[in-house]
PDB file of C-alpha atoms and ligand atoms in Angstrom:
ATOM      1  CA  UNK A   7      77.762  30.823  -6.316  1.00 57.00           C
ATOM      2  CA  UNK A   8      78.132  32.414  -2.902  1.00 90.00           C
ATOM      3  CA  UNK A   9      75.402  31.494  -0.432  1.00 97.00           C
ATOM      4  CA  UNK A  10      75.147  33.629   2.643  1.00 98.00           C
ATOM      5  CA  UNK A  11      73.122  33.920   5.812  1.00 98.00           C
ATOM      6  CA  UNK A  12      72.907  36.734   8.344  1.00 98.00           C
ATOM      7  CA  UNK A  13      72.565  36.300  12.092  1.00 98.00           C
ATOM      8  CA  UNK A  14      71.582  39.581  13.712  1.00 97.00           C
ATOM      9  CA  UNK A  15      71.138  40.900  17.177  1.00 95.00           C
ATOM     10  CA  UNK A  16      67.516  41.656  17.947  1.00 93.00           C
ATOM     11  CA  UNK A  17      67.707  45.431  17.980  1.00 93.00           C
ATOM     12  CA  UNK A  18      66.673  48.060  15.467  1.00 94.00           C
ATOM     13  CA  UNK A  19      70.246  49.185  14.640  1.00 93.00           C
ATOM     14  CA  UNK A  20      71.368  45.648  13.854  1.00 94.00           C
ATOM     15  CA  UNK A  21      68.181  44.926  11.958  1.00 95.00           C
ATOM     16  CA  UNK A  22      68.758  47.959   9.693  1.00 95.00           C
ATOM     17  CA  UNK A  23      72.339  46.910   9.009  1.00 95.00           C
ATOM     18  CA  UNK A  24      71.079  43.419   8.193  1.00 97.00           C
ATOM     19  CA  UNK A  25      68.501  44.748   5.688  1.00 97.00           C
ATOM     20  CA  UNK A  26      71.124  46.911   3.938  1.00 96.00           C
ATOM     21  CA  UNK A  27      73.708  44.130   3.624  1.00 97.00           C
ATOM     22  CA  UNK A  28      71.144  41.533   2.485  1.00 97.00           C
ATOM     23  CA  UNK A  29      69.814  43.877  -0.212  1.00 97.00           C
ATOM     24  CA  UNK A  30      73.262  44.827  -1.511  1.00 97.00           C
ATOM     25  CA  UNK A  31      74.510  41.231  -1.625  1.00 97.00           C
ATOM     26  CA  UNK A  32      71.397  39.979  -3.371  1.00 97.00           C
ATOM     27  CA  UNK A  33      71.681  42.785  -5.923  1.00 97.00           C
ATOM     28  CA  UNK A  34      75.131  41.350  -6.654  1.00 96.00           C
ATOM     29  CA  UNK A  35      73.974  37.800  -7.250  1.00 94.00           C
ATOM     30  CA  UNK A  36      74.644  36.414  -3.748  1.00 96.00           C
ATOM     31  CA  UNK A  37      71.972  34.013  -2.672  1.00 97.00           C
ATOM     32  CA  UNK A  38      70.430  34.201   0.773  1.00 98.00           C
ATOM     33  CA  UNK A  39      70.366  30.633   2.122  1.00 98.00           C
ATOM     34  CA  UNK A  40      69.788  30.175   5.846  1.00 97.00           C
ATOM     35  CA  UNK A  41      70.210  26.396   5.743  1.00 97.00           C
ATOM     36  CA  UNK A  42      73.393  25.811   3.733  1.00 97.00           C
ATOM     37  CA  UNK A  43      75.343  29.098   3.613  1.00 98.00           C
ATOM     38  CA  UNK A  44      79.067  29.357   2.838  1.00 97.00           C
ATOM     39  CA  UNK A  45      79.282  32.765   4.435  1.00 97.00           C
ATOM     40  CA  UNK A  46      77.656  33.699   7.729  1.00 98.00           C
ATOM     41  CA  UNK A  47      77.620  37.392   8.609  1.00 97.00           C
ATOM     42  CA  UNK A  48      76.943  38.177  12.236  1.00 97.00           C
ATOM     43  CA  UNK A  49      75.689  41.619  13.103  1.00 96.00           C
ATOM     44  CA  UNK A  50      75.666  42.761  16.706  1.00 95.00           C
ATOM     45  CA  UNK A  51      78.531  41.997  19.029  1.00 93.00           C
ATOM     46  CA  UNK A  52      80.801  39.145  20.119  1.00 94.00           C
ATOM     47  CA  UNK A  53      77.775  37.547  21.763  1.00 95.00           C
ATOM     48  CA  UNK A  54      75.945  37.527  18.439  1.00 96.00           C
ATOM     49  CA  UNK A  55      78.936  35.901  16.772  1.00 97.00           C
ATOM     50  CA  UNK A  56      78.904  33.166  19.437  1.00 97.00           C
ATOM     51  CA  UNK A  57      75.198  32.619  18.765  1.00 97.00           C
ATOM     52  CA  UNK A  58      75.873  32.381  15.014  1.00 98.00           C
ATOM     53  CA  UNK A  59      78.690  29.864  15.532  1.00 98.00           C
ATOM     54  CA  UNK A  60      76.416  27.620  17.632  1.00 98.00           C
ATOM     55  CA  UNK A  61      73.678  27.930  15.055  1.00 98.00           C
ATOM     56  CA  UNK A  62      75.980  26.552  12.326  1.00 98.00           C
ATOM     57  CA  UNK A  63      78.154  24.246  14.478  1.00 96.00           C
ATOM     58  CA  UNK A  64      77.290  21.301  12.165  1.00 96.00           C
ATOM     59  CA  UNK A  65      78.590  23.161   9.070  1.00 96.00           C
ATOM     60  CA  UNK A  66      81.984  24.269  10.420  1.00 96.00           C
ATOM     61  CA  UNK A  67      83.861  22.797   7.419  1.00 95.00           C
ATOM     62  CA  UNK A  68      81.670  24.605   4.908  1.00 96.00           C
ATOM     63  CA  UNK A  69      81.172  28.013   6.477  1.00 97.00           C
ATOM     64  CA  UNK A  70      83.238  31.114   7.004  1.00 97.00           C
ATOM     65  CA  UNK A  71      82.225  33.865   9.424  1.00 98.00           C
ATOM     66  CA  UNK A  72      82.507  37.617   9.165  1.00 97.00           C
ATOM     67  CA  UNK A  73      81.311  39.784  12.066  1.00 95.00           C
ATOM     68  CA  UNK A  74      80.141  43.382  12.123  1.00 95.00           C
ATOM     69  CA  UNK A  75      79.713  45.246  15.439  1.00 92.00           C
ATOM     70  CA  UNK A  76      76.818  47.607  15.972  1.00 92.00           C
ATOM     71  CA  UNK A  77      78.293  48.852  19.244  1.00 82.00           C
ATOM     72  CA  UNK A  78      81.920  49.429  20.123  1.00 75.00           C
ATOM     73  CA  UNK A  79      84.234  47.099  18.218  1.00 69.00           C
ATOM     74  CA  UNK A  80      84.459  43.656  19.793  1.00 80.00           C
ATOM     75  CA  UNK A  81      86.912  40.823  19.702  1.00 88.00           C
ATOM     76  CA  UNK A  82      85.553  38.704  16.889  1.00 92.00           C
ATOM     77  CA  UNK A  83      84.167  41.641  14.935  1.00 91.00           C
ATOM     78  CA  UNK A  84      86.218  43.289  12.200  1.00 91.00           C
ATOM     79  CA  UNK A  85      83.907  46.152  11.094  1.00 92.00           C
ATOM     80  CA  UNK A  86      81.847  48.782  12.891  1.00 88.00           C
ATOM     81  CA  UNK A  87      78.508  49.959  11.542  1.00 84.00           C
ATOM     82  CA  UNK A  88      80.282  53.036  10.030  1.00 89.00           C
ATOM     83  CA  UNK A  89      82.312  50.591   7.956  1.00 92.00           C
ATOM     84  CA  UNK A  90      79.407  48.613   6.483  1.00 93.00           C
ATOM     85  CA  UNK A  91      79.992  49.941   2.948  1.00 95.00           C
ATOM     86  CA  UNK A  92      83.604  48.787   3.188  1.00 95.00           C
ATOM     87  CA  UNK A  93      82.463  45.371   4.432  1.00 95.00           C
ATOM     88  CA  UNK A  94      79.951  45.011   1.649  1.00 96.00           C
ATOM     89  CA  UNK A  95      82.525  46.087  -0.917  1.00 96.00           C
ATOM     90  CA  UNK A  96      85.075  43.600   0.431  1.00 96.00           C
ATOM     91  CA  UNK A  97      82.548  40.754   0.164  1.00 96.00           C
ATOM     92  CA  UNK A  98      81.185  41.679  -3.247  1.00 95.00           C
ATOM     93  CA  UNK A  99      84.603  42.193  -4.840  1.00 94.00           C
ATOM     94  CA  UNK A 100      85.902  39.065  -3.109  1.00 91.00           C
ATOM     95  CA  UNK A 101      88.868  41.040  -1.885  1.00 94.00           C
ATOM     96  CA  UNK A 102      91.885  38.931  -0.972  1.00 95.00           C
ATOM     97  CA  UNK A 103      91.512  37.677   2.556  1.00 95.00           C
ATOM     98  CA  UNK A 104      93.154  35.592   5.229  1.00 95.00           C
ATOM     99  CA  UNK A 105      91.359  32.903   7.165  1.00 96.00           C
ATOM    100  CA  UNK A 106      91.788  32.848  10.888  1.00 95.00           C
ATOM    101  CA  UNK A 107      90.969  29.484  12.476  1.00 96.00           C
ATOM    102  CA  UNK A 108      89.838  29.166  16.051  1.00 97.00           C
ATOM    103  CA  UNK A 109      89.357  25.697  17.478  1.00 97.00           C
ATOM    104  CA  UNK A 110      86.256  24.800  19.427  1.00 98.00           C
ATOM    105  CA  UNK A 111      86.166  22.979  22.753  1.00 98.00           C
ATOM    106  CA  UNK A 112      83.985  19.937  22.994  1.00 98.00           C
ATOM    107  CA  UNK A 113      82.444  18.571  26.167  1.00 98.00           C
ATOM    108  CA  UNK A 114      80.283  15.665  27.176  1.00 97.00           C
ATOM    109  CA  UNK A 115      78.189  15.386  30.276  1.00 96.00           C
ATOM    110  CA  UNK A 116      78.081  11.770  31.639  1.00 96.00           C
ATOM    111  CA  UNK A 117      79.448  10.534  28.271  1.00 93.00           C
ATOM    112  CA  UNK A 118      76.373  11.649  26.377  1.00 93.00           C
ATOM    113  CA  UNK A 119      75.791  14.237  23.576  1.00 91.00           C
ATOM    114  CA  UNK A 120      78.739  16.452  22.537  1.00 95.00           C
ATOM    115  CA  UNK A 121      78.387  20.187  23.116  1.00 97.00           C
ATOM    116  CA  UNK A 122      80.742  22.778  21.612  1.00 98.00           C
ATOM    117  CA  UNK A 123      82.162  26.080  22.820  1.00 98.00           C
ATOM    118  CA  UNK A 124      84.177  28.822  21.161  1.00 98.00           C
ATOM    119  CA  UNK A 125      84.973  30.694  24.399  1.00 98.00           C
ATOM    120  CA  UNK A 126      84.739  28.282  27.259  1.00 98.00           C
ATOM    121  CA  UNK A 127      83.113  25.414  29.090  1.00 98.00           C
ATOM    122  CA  UNK A 128      82.084  26.235  32.648  1.00 98.00           C
ATOM    123  CA  UNK A 129      80.677  24.376  35.569  1.00 98.00           C
ATOM    124  CA  UNK A 130      79.051  26.919  37.797  1.00 97.00           C
ATOM    125  CA  UNK A 131      77.142  26.664  41.026  1.00 96.00           C
ATOM    126  CA  UNK A 132      75.977  29.752  42.859  1.00 93.00           C
ATOM    127  CA  UNK A 133      73.601  27.865  45.166  1.00 92.00           C
ATOM    128  CA  UNK A 134      76.059  25.719  47.103  1.00 94.00           C
ATOM    129  CA  UNK A 135      79.754  24.936  47.289  1.00 97.00           C
ATOM    130  CA  UNK A 136      80.650  22.834  44.229  1.00 97.00           C
ATOM    131  CA  UNK A 137      83.245  20.177  44.880  1.00 98.00           C
ATOM    132  CA  UNK A 138      84.957  18.885  41.759  1.00 98.00           C
ATOM    133  CA  UNK A 139      87.701  16.317  41.336  1.00 98.00           C
ATOM    134  CA  UNK A 140      89.834  17.303  38.322  1.00 98.00           C
ATOM    135  CA  UNK A 141      91.555  14.673  36.168  1.00 98.00           C
ATOM    136  CA  UNK A 142      93.940  15.640  33.421  1.00 98.00           C
ATOM    137  CA  UNK A 143      94.608  12.914  30.869  1.00 98.00           C
ATOM    138  CA  UNK A 144      92.877  10.516  33.278  1.00 97.00           C
ATOM    139  CA  UNK A 145      95.388  11.315  36.045  1.00 98.00           C
ATOM    140  CA  UNK A 146      93.903  12.734  39.227  1.00 98.00           C
ATOM    141  CA  UNK A 147      95.146  16.348  39.638  1.00 98.00           C
ATOM    142  CA  UNK A 148      93.271  17.993  42.496  1.00 98.00           C
ATOM    143  CA  UNK A 149      89.964  18.599  44.245  1.00 98.00           C
ATOM    144  CA  UNK A 150      88.611  22.114  44.008  1.00 98.00           C
ATOM    145  CA  UNK A 151      85.838  23.720  46.066  1.00 98.00           C
ATOM    146  CA  UNK A 152      84.062  26.932  45.220  1.00 98.00           C
ATOM    147  CA  UNK A 153      81.637  28.230  42.588  1.00 98.00           C
ATOM    148  CA  UNK A 154      83.038  26.018  39.837  1.00 98.00           C
ATOM    149  CA  UNK A 155      85.616  25.881  37.066  1.00 98.00           C
ATOM    150  CA  UNK A 156      86.173  27.488  33.680  1.00 98.00           C
ATOM    151  CA  UNK A 157      88.089  25.873  30.837  1.00 98.00           C
ATOM    152  CA  UNK A 158      88.667  28.379  28.082  1.00 98.00           C
ATOM    153  CA  UNK A 159      90.166  28.454  24.616  1.00 98.00           C
ATOM    154  CA  UNK A 160      92.658  30.985  23.278  1.00 98.00           C
ATOM    155  CA  UNK A 161      89.732  32.960  21.785  1.00 97.00           C
ATOM    156  CA  UNK A 162      87.866  32.769  25.067  1.00 98.00           C
ATOM    157  CA  UNK A 163      90.810  34.003  27.083  1.00 98.00           C
ATOM    158  CA  UNK A 164      89.498  37.596  26.761  1.00 97.00           C
ATOM    159  CA  UNK A 165      85.968  36.654  27.794  1.00 97.00           C
ATOM    160  CA  UNK A 166      84.856  35.036  31.121  1.00 98.00           C
ATOM    161  CA  UNK A 167      88.371  33.793  31.684  1.00 98.00           C
ATOM    162  CA  UNK A 168      89.664  37.374  31.825  1.00 97.00           C
ATOM    163  CA  UNK A 169      87.135  38.236  34.563  1.00 97.00           C
ATOM    164  CA  UNK A 170      88.604  35.328  36.543  1.00 98.00           C
ATOM    165  CA  UNK A 171      92.061  36.961  36.192  1.00 98.00           C
ATOM    166  CA  UNK A 172      93.101  34.276  33.782  1.00 98.00           C
ATOM    167  CA  UNK A 173      95.830  35.164  31.289  1.00 98.00           C
ATOM    168  CA  UNK A 174      95.051  36.671  27.915  1.00 98.00           C
ATOM    169  CA  UNK A 175      96.509  34.193  25.406  1.00 98.00           C
ATOM    170  CA  UNK A 176      98.150  35.530  22.285  1.00 97.00           C
ATOM    171  CA  UNK A 177      96.572  34.892  18.903  1.00 95.00           C
ATOM    172  CA  UNK A 178      97.969  31.756  17.264  1.00 93.00           C
ATOM    173  CA  UNK A 179      98.722  29.856  20.476  1.00 97.00           C
ATOM    174  CA  UNK A 180      96.629  26.676  20.577  1.00 97.00           C
ATOM    175  CA  UNK A 181      96.203  26.051  24.303  1.00 98.00           C
ATOM    176  CA  UNK A 182      93.514  25.622  26.917  1.00 98.00           C
ATOM    177  CA  UNK A 183      93.295  27.463  30.220  1.00 98.00           C
ATOM    178  CA  UNK A 184      91.786  26.209  33.415  1.00 98.00           C
ATOM    179  CA  UNK A 185      90.611  28.681  36.056  1.00 98.00           C
ATOM    180  CA  UNK A 186      88.771  28.354  39.335  1.00 98.00           C
ATOM    181  CA  UNK A 187      85.591  30.350  39.812  1.00 98.00           C
ATOM    182  CA  UNK A 188      85.671  31.844  43.360  1.00 98.00           C
ATOM    183  CA  UNK A 189      87.772  28.943  44.682  1.00 97.00           C
ATOM    184  CA  UNK A 190      87.805  28.361  48.408  1.00 97.00           C
ATOM    185  CA  UNK A 191      91.297  28.477  49.923  1.00 95.00           C
ATOM    186  CA  UNK A 192      91.652  28.011  53.701  1.00 96.00           C
ATOM    187  CA  UNK A 193      93.406  25.971  56.362  1.00 95.00           C
ATOM    188  CA  UNK A 194      91.248  22.936  55.630  1.00 93.00           C
ATOM    189  CA  UNK A 195      91.312  23.099  51.869  1.00 95.00           C
ATOM    190  CA  UNK A 196      93.583  24.516  49.292  1.00 95.00           C
ATOM    191  CA  UNK A 197      94.080  24.025  45.581  1.00 96.00           C
ATOM    192  CA  UNK A 198      96.354  25.396  42.854  1.00 96.00           C
ATOM    193  CA  UNK A 199      94.363  28.617  42.640  1.00 95.00           C
ATOM    194  CA  UNK A 200      96.341  29.975  39.715  1.00 97.00           C
ATOM    195  CA  UNK A 201      95.223  29.751  36.091  1.00 98.00           C
ATOM    196  CA  UNK A 202      96.719  26.651  34.503  1.00 98.00           C
ATOM    197  CA  UNK A 203      97.532  26.952  30.773  1.00 98.00           C
ATOM    198  CA  UNK A 204      97.833  23.543  29.172  1.00 98.00           C
ATOM    199  CA  UNK A 205      98.784  22.098  25.847  1.00 98.00           C
ATOM    200  CA  UNK A 206      96.168  21.483  23.211  1.00 98.00           C
ATOM    201  CA  UNK A 207      95.972  17.674  23.389  1.00 98.00           C
ATOM    202  CA  UNK A 208      95.154  17.489  27.068  1.00 98.00           C
ATOM    203  CA  UNK A 209      91.826  15.951  28.130  1.00 98.00           C
ATOM    204  CA  UNK A 210      90.244  17.424  31.215  1.00 98.00           C
ATOM    205  CA  UNK A 211      87.540  15.713  33.277  1.00 98.00           C
ATOM    206  CA  UNK A 212      85.514  17.189  36.123  1.00 98.00           C
ATOM    207  CA  UNK A 213      84.041  14.597  38.450  1.00 98.00           C
ATOM    208  CA  UNK A 214      81.479  15.345  41.075  1.00 96.00           C
ATOM    209  CA  UNK A 215      79.418  13.428  43.655  1.00 93.00           C
ATOM    210  CA  UNK A 216      76.814  16.135  44.049  1.00 95.00           C
ATOM    211  CA  UNK A 217      75.814  18.638  41.334  1.00 95.00           C
ATOM    212  CA  UNK A 218      72.681  19.958  42.955  1.00 96.00           C
ATOM    213  CA  UNK A 219      72.188  23.543  41.657  1.00 95.00           C
ATOM    214  CA  UNK A 220      75.008  23.264  39.098  1.00 96.00           C
ATOM    215  CA  UNK A 221      74.974  24.507  35.532  1.00 97.00           C
ATOM    216  CA  UNK A 222      77.221  23.417  32.752  1.00 97.00           C
ATOM    217  CA  UNK A 223      77.738  26.267  30.292  1.00 98.00           C
ATOM    218  CA  UNK A 224      79.052  26.072  26.741  1.00 98.00           C
ATOM    219  CA  UNK A 225      79.492  29.782  25.948  1.00 98.00           C
ATOM    220  CA  UNK A 226      75.894  31.149  26.318  1.00 97.00           C
ATOM    221  CA  UNK A 227      74.278  27.686  26.210  1.00 97.00           C
ATOM    222  CA  UNK A 228      73.550  26.341  29.671  1.00 97.00           C
ATOM    223  CA  UNK A 229      72.411  22.962  30.900  1.00 95.00           C
ATOM    224  CA  UNK A 230      71.117  22.490  34.429  1.00 92.00           C
ATOM    225  CA  UNK A 231      71.319  19.058  35.944  1.00 85.00           C
ATOM    226  CA  UNK A 232      71.364  17.666  39.435  1.00 88.00           C
ATOM    227  CA  UNK A 233      72.732  14.432  38.002  1.00 91.00           C
ATOM    228  CA  UNK A 234      76.116  15.428  36.634  1.00 94.00           C
ATOM    229  CA  UNK A 235      78.712  12.803  37.404  1.00 96.00           C
ATOM    230  CA  UNK A 236      81.435  13.615  34.956  1.00 98.00           C
ATOM    231  CA  UNK A 237      82.164  16.248  32.346  1.00 98.00           C
ATOM    232  CA  UNK A 238      84.872  15.397  29.851  1.00 98.00           C
ATOM    233  CA  UNK A 239      86.443  18.221  27.799  1.00 98.00           C
ATOM    234  CA  UNK A 240      89.027  18.560  25.050  1.00 98.00           C
ATOM    235  CA  UNK A 241      89.820  20.705  22.072  1.00 98.00           C
ATOM    236  CA  UNK A 242      87.698  19.589  19.101  1.00 98.00           C
ATOM    237  CA  UNK A 243      88.772  18.846  15.551  1.00 96.00           C
ATOM    238  CA  UNK A 244      86.149  21.424  14.552  1.00 97.00           C
ATOM    239  CA  UNK A 245      87.254  25.011  14.207  1.00 98.00           C
ATOM    240  CA  UNK A 246      85.590  28.288  13.303  1.00 98.00           C
ATOM    241  CA  UNK A 247      86.947  30.017  10.160  1.00 97.00           C
ATOM    242  CA  UNK A 248      86.936  33.800  10.269  1.00 97.00           C
ATOM    243  CA  UNK A 249      87.388  35.789   7.072  1.00 96.00           C
ATOM    244  CA  UNK A 250      89.932  38.576   7.576  1.00 95.00           C
ATOM    245  CA  UNK A 251      89.686  41.004   4.696  1.00 95.00           C
ATOM    246  CA  UNK A 252      91.607  43.751   6.470  1.00 90.00           C
ATOM    247  CA  UNK A 253      94.459  44.150   8.869  1.00 89.00           C
ATOM    248  CA  UNK A 254      93.162  44.522  12.409  1.00 90.00           C
ATOM    249  CA  UNK A 255      95.917  43.365  14.730  1.00 92.00           C
ATOM    250  CA  UNK A 256      95.503  41.283  17.865  1.00 93.00           C
ATOM    251  CA  UNK A 257      96.895  44.165  19.910  1.00 95.00           C
ATOM    252  CA  UNK A 258      94.312  46.536  18.457  1.00 92.00           C
ATOM    253  CA  UNK A 259      91.546  44.018  19.276  1.00 91.00           C
ATOM    254  CA  UNK A 260      92.913  43.752  22.821  1.00 93.00           C
ATOM    255  CA  UNK A 261      93.157  47.522  23.253  1.00 92.00           C
ATOM    256  CA  UNK A 262      89.582  47.984  22.064  1.00 86.00           C
ATOM    257  CA  UNK A 263      88.400  45.623  24.771  1.00 85.00           C
ATOM    258  CA  UNK A 264      88.959  47.998  27.659  1.00 84.00           C
TER     259      UNK A 264
HETATM  260  P1  NAP B  30      76.873  38.094  26.310  1.00 84.57           P
HETATM  261  O1  NAP B  30      76.056  39.209  26.770  1.00 84.57           O
HETATM  262  O2  NAP B  30      76.688  37.569  24.913  1.00 84.57           O
HETATM  263  O3  NAP B  30      78.429  38.469  26.473  1.00 84.57           O
HETATM  264  C1  NAP B  30      78.906  39.035  27.669  1.00 84.57           C
HETATM  265  C2  NAP B  30      80.055  39.963  27.283  1.00 84.57           C
HETATM  266  O4  NAP B  30      81.202  39.183  26.904  1.00 84.57           O
HETATM  267  C3  NAP B  30      79.716  40.905  26.172  1.00 84.57           C
HETATM  268  O5  NAP B  30      80.194  42.174  26.464  1.00 84.57           O
HETATM  269  C4  NAP B  30      80.439  40.264  24.988  1.00 84.57           C
HETATM  270  O6  NAP B  30      80.773  41.241  23.989  1.00 84.57           O
HETATM  271  C5  NAP B  30      81.680  39.769  25.664  1.00 84.57           C
HETATM  272  N1  NAP B  30      82.423  38.682  24.970  1.00 84.57           N
HETATM  273  C6  NAP B  30      81.944  37.518  24.507  1.00 84.57           C
HETATM  274  N2  NAP B  30      82.934  36.758  23.956  1.00 84.57           N
HETATM  275  C7  NAP B  30      84.099  37.517  24.130  1.00 84.57           C
HETATM  276  C8  NAP B  30      85.424  37.299  23.769  1.00 84.57           C
HETATM  277  N3  NAP B  30      85.870  36.148  23.213  1.00 84.57           N
HETATM  278  N4  NAP B  30      86.319  38.240  24.087  1.00 84.57           N
HETATM  279  C9  NAP B  30      85.952  39.383  24.701  1.00 84.57           C
HETATM  280  N5  NAP B  30      84.687  39.669  25.029  1.00 84.57           N
HETATM  281  C10 NAP B  30      83.747  38.697  24.766  1.00 84.57           C
HETATM  282  O7  NAP B  30      76.809  36.973  27.422  1.00 84.57           O
HETATM  283  P2  NAP B  30      76.269  35.474  27.472  1.00 84.57           P
HETATM  284  O8  NAP B  30      75.320  35.243  26.352  1.00 84.57           O
HETATM  285  O9  NAP B  30      75.845  35.227  28.851  1.00 84.57           O
HETATM  286  O10 NAP B  30      77.608  34.581  27.272  1.00 84.57           O
HETATM  287  C11 NAP B  30      78.412  34.673  26.141  1.00 84.57           C
HETATM  288  C12 NAP B  30      79.850  34.841  26.608  1.00 84.57           C
HETATM  289  O11 NAP B  30      79.949  35.948  27.448  1.00 84.57           O
HETATM  290  C13 NAP B  30      80.391  33.638  27.400  1.00 84.57           C
HETATM  291  O12 NAP B  30      81.013  32.729  26.581  1.00 84.57           O
HETATM  292  C14 NAP B  30      81.338  34.317  28.415  1.00 84.57           C
HETATM  293  O13 NAP B  30      82.721  34.180  28.035  1.00 84.57           O
HETATM  294  C15 NAP B  30      81.008  35.788  28.405  1.00 84.57           C
HETATM  295  N6  NAP B  30      80.519  36.162  29.717  1.00 84.57           N
HETATM  296  C16 NAP B  30      81.432  36.777  30.516  1.00 84.57           C
HETATM  297  C17 NAP B  30      81.092  37.049  31.790  1.00 84.57           C
HETATM  298  C18 NAP B  30      82.120  37.767  32.680  1.00 84.57           C
HETATM  299  O14 NAP B  30      83.163  38.180  32.154  1.00 84.57           O
HETATM  300  N7  NAP B  30      81.916  37.828  33.987  1.00 84.57           N
HETATM  301  C19 NAP B  30      79.798  36.752  32.335  1.00 84.57           C
HETATM  302  C20 NAP B  30      78.916  36.122  31.462  1.00 84.57           C
HETATM  303  C21 NAP B  30      79.305  35.813  30.148  1.00 84.57           C
HETATM  304  P3  NAP B  30      79.674  41.962  23.078  1.00 84.57           P
HETATM  305  O15 NAP B  30      79.099  43.067  23.940  1.00 84.57           O
HETATM  306  O16 NAP B  30      80.458  42.490  21.903  1.00 84.57           O
HETATM  307  O17 NAP B  30      78.621  40.979  22.681  1.00 84.57           O
END
C-alpha cells in the first residue's frame, strides 16, 4: 500500500494543487499518512522541497520525493502546475521511474547535535568580520576573514553557491564545494579566494575564537550562537531519493534557472 504525504507552500495556488492531488490519490487507494509516508510530494518551489526534506530527514531510507512547481520550474521540481494531471497519472499508474539520489551534508556545532543540509551549510556574519580557521581532514588549511563560508553539495551548487560565483557542479558528481562569502583580501590578509571543489570523503572544520553575531545555516534552518567554537562538516550517509518519472535533463534544469 502506498502511503503519501504532501508538503505545500502556504499560498492559494499550491493549496489548490494539494487538494486536487490528495483527492485523486485517495480515490485510487493511496493512503494519506503524514507520519510514515513512502512518497512525499512537495508543491511550491525548490524552497518547499527543502522544507519537505528537513521535515522527513529521519525517514530518508523509507521516503521518495516528487516535487511540483507552482511558479516557474525549479531545480528539484519535475512538473509545473499545468502538468499536474500527468504527475497524478504517473503516480497512480506507477509508471516506470528512475531514482536520483542526492547526498546530504551533515554538520555539528561544538560536537553536539547533527544537522543536515541538502544545499549547503553556511557560517554567516553580517554584523562583524568573521574570522575562521579552516581545517580539512584535521590539517590546517587557511584563515579566512569576511562574512563567512559556504560549503555546498552538488545539488546546492546552483543555489547560494552560485550567487557566490561558485561553480555549477554537474549531476552525478559527488563532491563538496567551499566558497568564501565576501572574503576580505588585502595587503594584510589574503586567502585562496577561489571556490575549492573537494572530494566526497573530505571532512571540513571551521574553528573560531569569536562568533558574536554569527549564524550557522543548514539550508533554510538557522542557528544563532555567540558560543560557536567549531563546526565540523562532511557528506552524510543519508541521501534524498527523488522519483524521476520523466526525462528532464540536467541541462534543461540548468537553463530553466536563469
Ligand atoms: P528560499 O526562498 O526558499 O530560496 C531562495 C531561492 O533559492 C528561491 O528562488 C529558490 O527557488 C532557490 N533555490 C533553492 N534551492 C535551490 C537549488 N538547489 N538550486 C537552485 N535554486 C534553488 O530561501 P531560504 O528559505 O532562505 O533558503 C533556502 C535556500 O535558498 C538555501 O539553501 C540557499 O541555497 C538559497 N538561498 C540563496 C540565496 C542567494 O542565492 N543569495 C540567498 C538565500 C537563500 P524556488 O523559488 O523555486 O523556491
